Every structure is written in structure tokens, then in C-alpha cells.
């Protein structure tokens, strides 16, 4: 785990904390708890509280993402949803491929994973909403347990 001021440079463990920070700011901005002029100060305070990092300038702070300047609000949580979905899908893929997955990875062979995703996900196109697609593919509603387990395993690898 390496704390980073920049979201796209964050490690897998702290990345979602960057998303939470942005979500909280968006929520407070939209509900008028904070003003646009408050953003740099709010950002810097949250980075200090969440990561114990001091922001030196707005380009490594509140201006680092193009989402807000482009009018894309409410977008950040989809990154964490994607992480939750992918961890759950991969867990269920491994249920039937664990015994030879390491060998495939070592050879750079993603064919089995691609075929599994084709059958379980891609073939459905836009028939299902995301949460229904995950349930169809894995047999259970989306849940964060698989992402949390994966992230804990990453931390344990470093210890």
C-alpha cells in the first residue's frame, strides 16, 4: 500500500478511498453544503484526514480529474462498482478454473477467462441491468465481500 495524492496513481487498496472522497465532495456540493469556491479547501482537508497527505497545489488536488470540469457528476462511484463486479466475477471464474489458472497466467493465456466472460457476461449485451447481470453470471447479487477479500490478500502479500 502506497498512499498517493493522485487517484490514477493510487494502489488497488487505497484507490476506492479516492473514489469515496470524490463522492462525498460531489454529494455535499450538489446538496449545497459546500460551494464551488470551497472545493480546494475541502479537498485538501479530506486528503489530510483520509490519507495524511498534504496537497501542495490544486493540480495535484481538486483539479486532477477532468470529470467535474466536463460536467460528469456522479460518475466516480461507477469505478468502485466496477471493482466490486470484477472481483465477484473473477472469484466465480476461479471456482471452475483455479487448478490451472496459475499455469495459464504464467503462459499469458487469457483464453479461458475470455471464453467464460463471453458466456457469462458479453453474450447478454444490454439485456440486464448491471446488478442483474452480476446475479445472472455468478448466481448472487453484487456484494463487496469478494473485493474486500481480494484487497486483503494484496495487503498480506506485502507483509
GROMACS .gro file of C-alpha atoms in nm:
model
  159
    1UNK     CA    1   0.000   0.000   0.000
    2UNK     CA    2   0.146   0.330  -0.114
    3UNK     CA    3  -0.056   0.642  -0.048
    4UNK     CA    4  -0.083   0.870  -0.348
    5UNK     CA    5  -0.219   1.219  -0.397
    6UNK     CA    6  -0.327   1.126  -0.749
    7UNK     CA    7  -0.620   0.884  -0.799
    8UNK     CA    8  -0.491   0.726  -1.119
    9UNK     CA    9  -0.158   0.655  -0.948
   10UNK     CA   10  -0.319   0.502  -0.639
   11UNK     CA   11  -0.264   0.139  -0.544
   12UNK     CA   12  -0.552  -0.107  -0.554
   13UNK     CA   13  -0.613  -0.085  -0.181
   14UNK     CA   14  -0.644   0.294  -0.150
   15UNK     CA   15  -0.798   0.360  -0.492
   16UNK     CA   16  -1.153   0.321  -0.366
   17UNK     CA   17  -1.081   0.568  -0.084
   18UNK     CA   18  -1.007   0.823  -0.356
   19UNK     CA   19  -1.349   0.745  -0.501
   20UNK     CA   20  -1.519   0.786  -0.163
   21UNK     CA   21  -1.351   1.124  -0.117
   22UNK     CA   22  -1.484   1.243  -0.453
   23UNK     CA   23  -1.829   1.102  -0.388
   24UNK     CA   24  -1.853   1.283  -0.054
   25UNK     CA   25  -1.745   1.610  -0.214
   26UNK     CA   26  -1.995   1.571  -0.500
   27UNK     CA   27  -2.274   1.488  -0.260
   28UNK     CA   28  -2.201   1.792  -0.046
   29UNK     CA   29  -2.163   2.018  -0.350
   30UNK     CA   30  -2.491   1.906  -0.505
   31UNK     CA   31  -2.677   1.936  -0.172
   32UNK     CA   32  -2.527   2.286  -0.134
   33UNK     CA   33  -2.344   2.202   0.190
   34UNK     CA   34  -2.034   2.340   0.022
   35UNK     CA   35  -1.978   2.595  -0.256
   36UNK     CA   36  -1.754   2.563  -0.561
   37UNK     CA   37  -1.521   2.818  -0.404
   38UNK     CA   38  -1.481   2.583  -0.104
   39UNK     CA   39  -1.360   2.290  -0.316
   40UNK     CA   40  -0.981   2.336  -0.280
   41UNK     CA   41  -1.001   2.370   0.098
   42UNK     CA   42  -1.247   2.082   0.134
   43UNK     CA   43  -1.035   1.863  -0.092
   44UNK     CA   44  -0.714   1.939   0.095
   45UNK     CA   45  -0.877   1.875   0.432
   46UNK     CA   46  -1.021   1.542   0.319
   47UNK     CA   47  -0.686   1.431   0.174
   48UNK     CA   48  -0.519   1.510   0.505
   49UNK     CA   49  -0.789   1.327   0.702
   50UNK     CA   50  -0.812   1.024   0.472
   51UNK     CA   51  -0.453   0.981   0.358
   52UNK     CA   52  -0.245   1.203   0.585
   53UNK     CA   53  -0.119   1.379   0.273
   54UNK     CA   54  -0.058   1.750   0.230
   55UNK     CA   55  -0.169   1.886  -0.107
   56UNK     CA   56   0.076   2.142  -0.244
   57UNK     CA   57  -0.134   2.283  -0.529
   58UNK     CA   58  -0.473   2.242  -0.694
   59UNK     CA   59  -0.335   2.043  -0.989
   60UNK     CA   60  -0.240   1.760  -0.752
   61UNK     CA   61  -0.563   1.825  -0.564
   62UNK     CA   62  -0.908   1.927  -0.671
   63UNK     CA   63  -0.814   1.988  -1.037
   64UNK     CA   64  -0.652   1.650  -1.103
   65UNK     CA   65  -0.965   1.494  -1.255
   66UNK     CA   66  -1.136   1.619  -1.570
   67UNK     CA   67  -1.475   1.481  -1.466
   68UNK     CA   68  -1.608   1.787  -1.288
   69UNK     CA   69  -1.483   2.042  -1.538
   70UNK     CA   70  -1.655   1.835  -1.807
   71UNK     CA   71  -1.980   1.822  -1.610
   72UNK     CA   72  -1.954   1.450  -1.525
   73UNK     CA   73  -2.101   1.431  -1.176
   74UNK     CA   74  -2.200   1.102  -1.013
   75UNK     CA   75  -1.951   0.914  -1.230
   76UNK     CA   76  -1.682   0.827  -0.973
   77UNK     CA   77  -1.881   0.559  -0.785
   78UNK     CA   78  -1.902   0.357  -1.106
   79UNK     CA   79  -1.528   0.289  -1.074
   80UNK     CA   80  -1.579   0.121  -0.738
   81UNK     CA   81  -1.885  -0.064  -0.866
   82UNK     CA   82  -1.668  -0.195  -1.149
   83UNK     CA   83  -1.410  -0.312  -0.895
   84UNK     CA   84  -1.680  -0.487  -0.692
   85UNK     CA   85  -1.828  -0.653  -1.001
   86UNK     CA   86  -1.493  -0.764  -1.141
   87UNK     CA   87  -1.380  -0.917  -0.811
   88UNK     CA   88  -1.705  -1.111  -0.786
   89UNK     CA   89  -1.687  -1.229  -1.146
   90UNK     CA   90  -1.325  -1.334  -1.111
   91UNK     CA   91  -1.399  -1.524  -0.790
   92UNK     CA   92  -1.669  -1.723  -0.965
   93UNK     CA   93  -1.447  -1.782  -1.268
   94UNK     CA   94  -1.179  -1.926  -1.038
   95UNK     CA   95  -1.429  -2.169  -0.886
   96UNK     CA   96  -1.402  -2.373  -1.205
   97UNK     CA   97  -1.054  -2.273  -1.324
   98UNK     CA   98  -0.840  -2.241  -1.010
   99UNK     CA   99  -0.649  -2.567  -1.064
  100UNK     CA  100  -0.487  -2.447  -1.387
  101UNK     CA  101  -0.517  -2.067  -1.362
  102UNK     CA  102  -0.160  -2.010  -1.241
  103UNK     CA  103  -0.027  -2.208  -1.536
  104UNK     CA  104  -0.240  -2.006  -1.778
  105UNK     CA  105  -0.125  -1.677  -1.625
  106UNK     CA  106   0.239  -1.783  -1.649
  107UNK     CA  107   0.187  -1.852  -2.020
  108UNK     CA  108  -0.010  -1.530  -2.072
  109UNK     CA  109  -0.311  -1.730  -2.188
  110UNK     CA  110  -0.637  -1.549  -2.113
  111UNK     CA  111  -0.846  -1.764  -2.346
  112UNK     CA  112  -1.032  -1.945  -2.067
  113UNK     CA  113  -1.116  -1.621  -1.892
  114UNK     CA  114  -1.226  -1.457  -2.216
  115UNK     CA  115  -1.450  -1.754  -2.305
  116UNK     CA  116  -1.601  -1.759  -1.956
  117UNK     CA  117  -1.673  -1.385  -1.970
  118UNK     CA  118  -1.817  -1.427  -2.320
  119UNK     CA  119  -2.059  -1.690  -2.195
  120UNK     CA  120  -2.146  -1.530  -1.862
  121UNK     CA  121  -2.130  -1.157  -1.943
  122UNK     CA  122  -2.065  -1.044  -2.300
  123UNK     CA  123  -2.329  -1.264  -2.462
  124UNK     CA  124  -2.602  -1.088  -2.267
  125UNK     CA  125  -2.529  -0.746  -2.417
  126UNK     CA  126  -2.760  -0.494  -2.254
  127UNK     CA  127  -3.035  -0.740  -2.169
  128UNK     CA  128  -2.974  -0.696  -1.795
  129UNK     CA  129  -2.904  -0.404  -1.567
  130UNK     CA  130  -2.557  -0.439  -1.412
  131UNK     CA  131  -2.674  -0.579  -1.080
  132UNK     CA  132  -2.895  -0.832  -1.258
  133UNK     CA  133  -2.613  -0.928  -1.493
  134UNK     CA  134  -2.383  -0.998  -1.198
  135UNK     CA  135  -2.654  -1.212  -1.039
  136UNK     CA  136  -2.709  -1.397  -1.368
  137UNK     CA  137  -2.335  -1.457  -1.412
  138UNK     CA  138  -2.247  -1.553  -1.055
  139UNK     CA  139  -2.571  -1.674  -0.901
  140UNK     CA  140  -2.575  -1.400  -0.639
  141UNK     CA  141  -2.645  -1.030  -0.614
  142UNK     CA  142  -2.344  -0.799  -0.625
  143UNK     CA  143  -2.163  -0.777  -0.295
  144UNK     CA  144  -1.839  -0.623  -0.184
  145UNK     CA  145  -1.711  -0.930   0.003
  146UNK     CA  146  -1.504  -1.052  -0.293
  147UNK     CA  147  -1.334  -0.717  -0.343
  148UNK     CA  148  -1.257  -0.689   0.028
  149UNK     CA  149  -1.113  -1.041   0.031
  150UNK     CA  150  -0.902  -0.963  -0.276
  151UNK     CA  151  -0.772  -0.636  -0.128
  152UNK     CA  152  -0.686  -0.809   0.200
  153UNK     CA  153  -0.489  -1.067   0.005
  154UNK     CA  154  -0.293  -0.786  -0.165
  155UNK     CA  155  -0.204  -0.636   0.173
  156UNK     CA  156  -0.100  -0.979   0.307
  157UNK     CA  157   0.127  -1.030   0.002
  158UNK     CA  158   0.315  -0.715   0.102
  159UNK     CA  159   0.363  -0.817   0.465
   0.00000   0.00000   0.00000
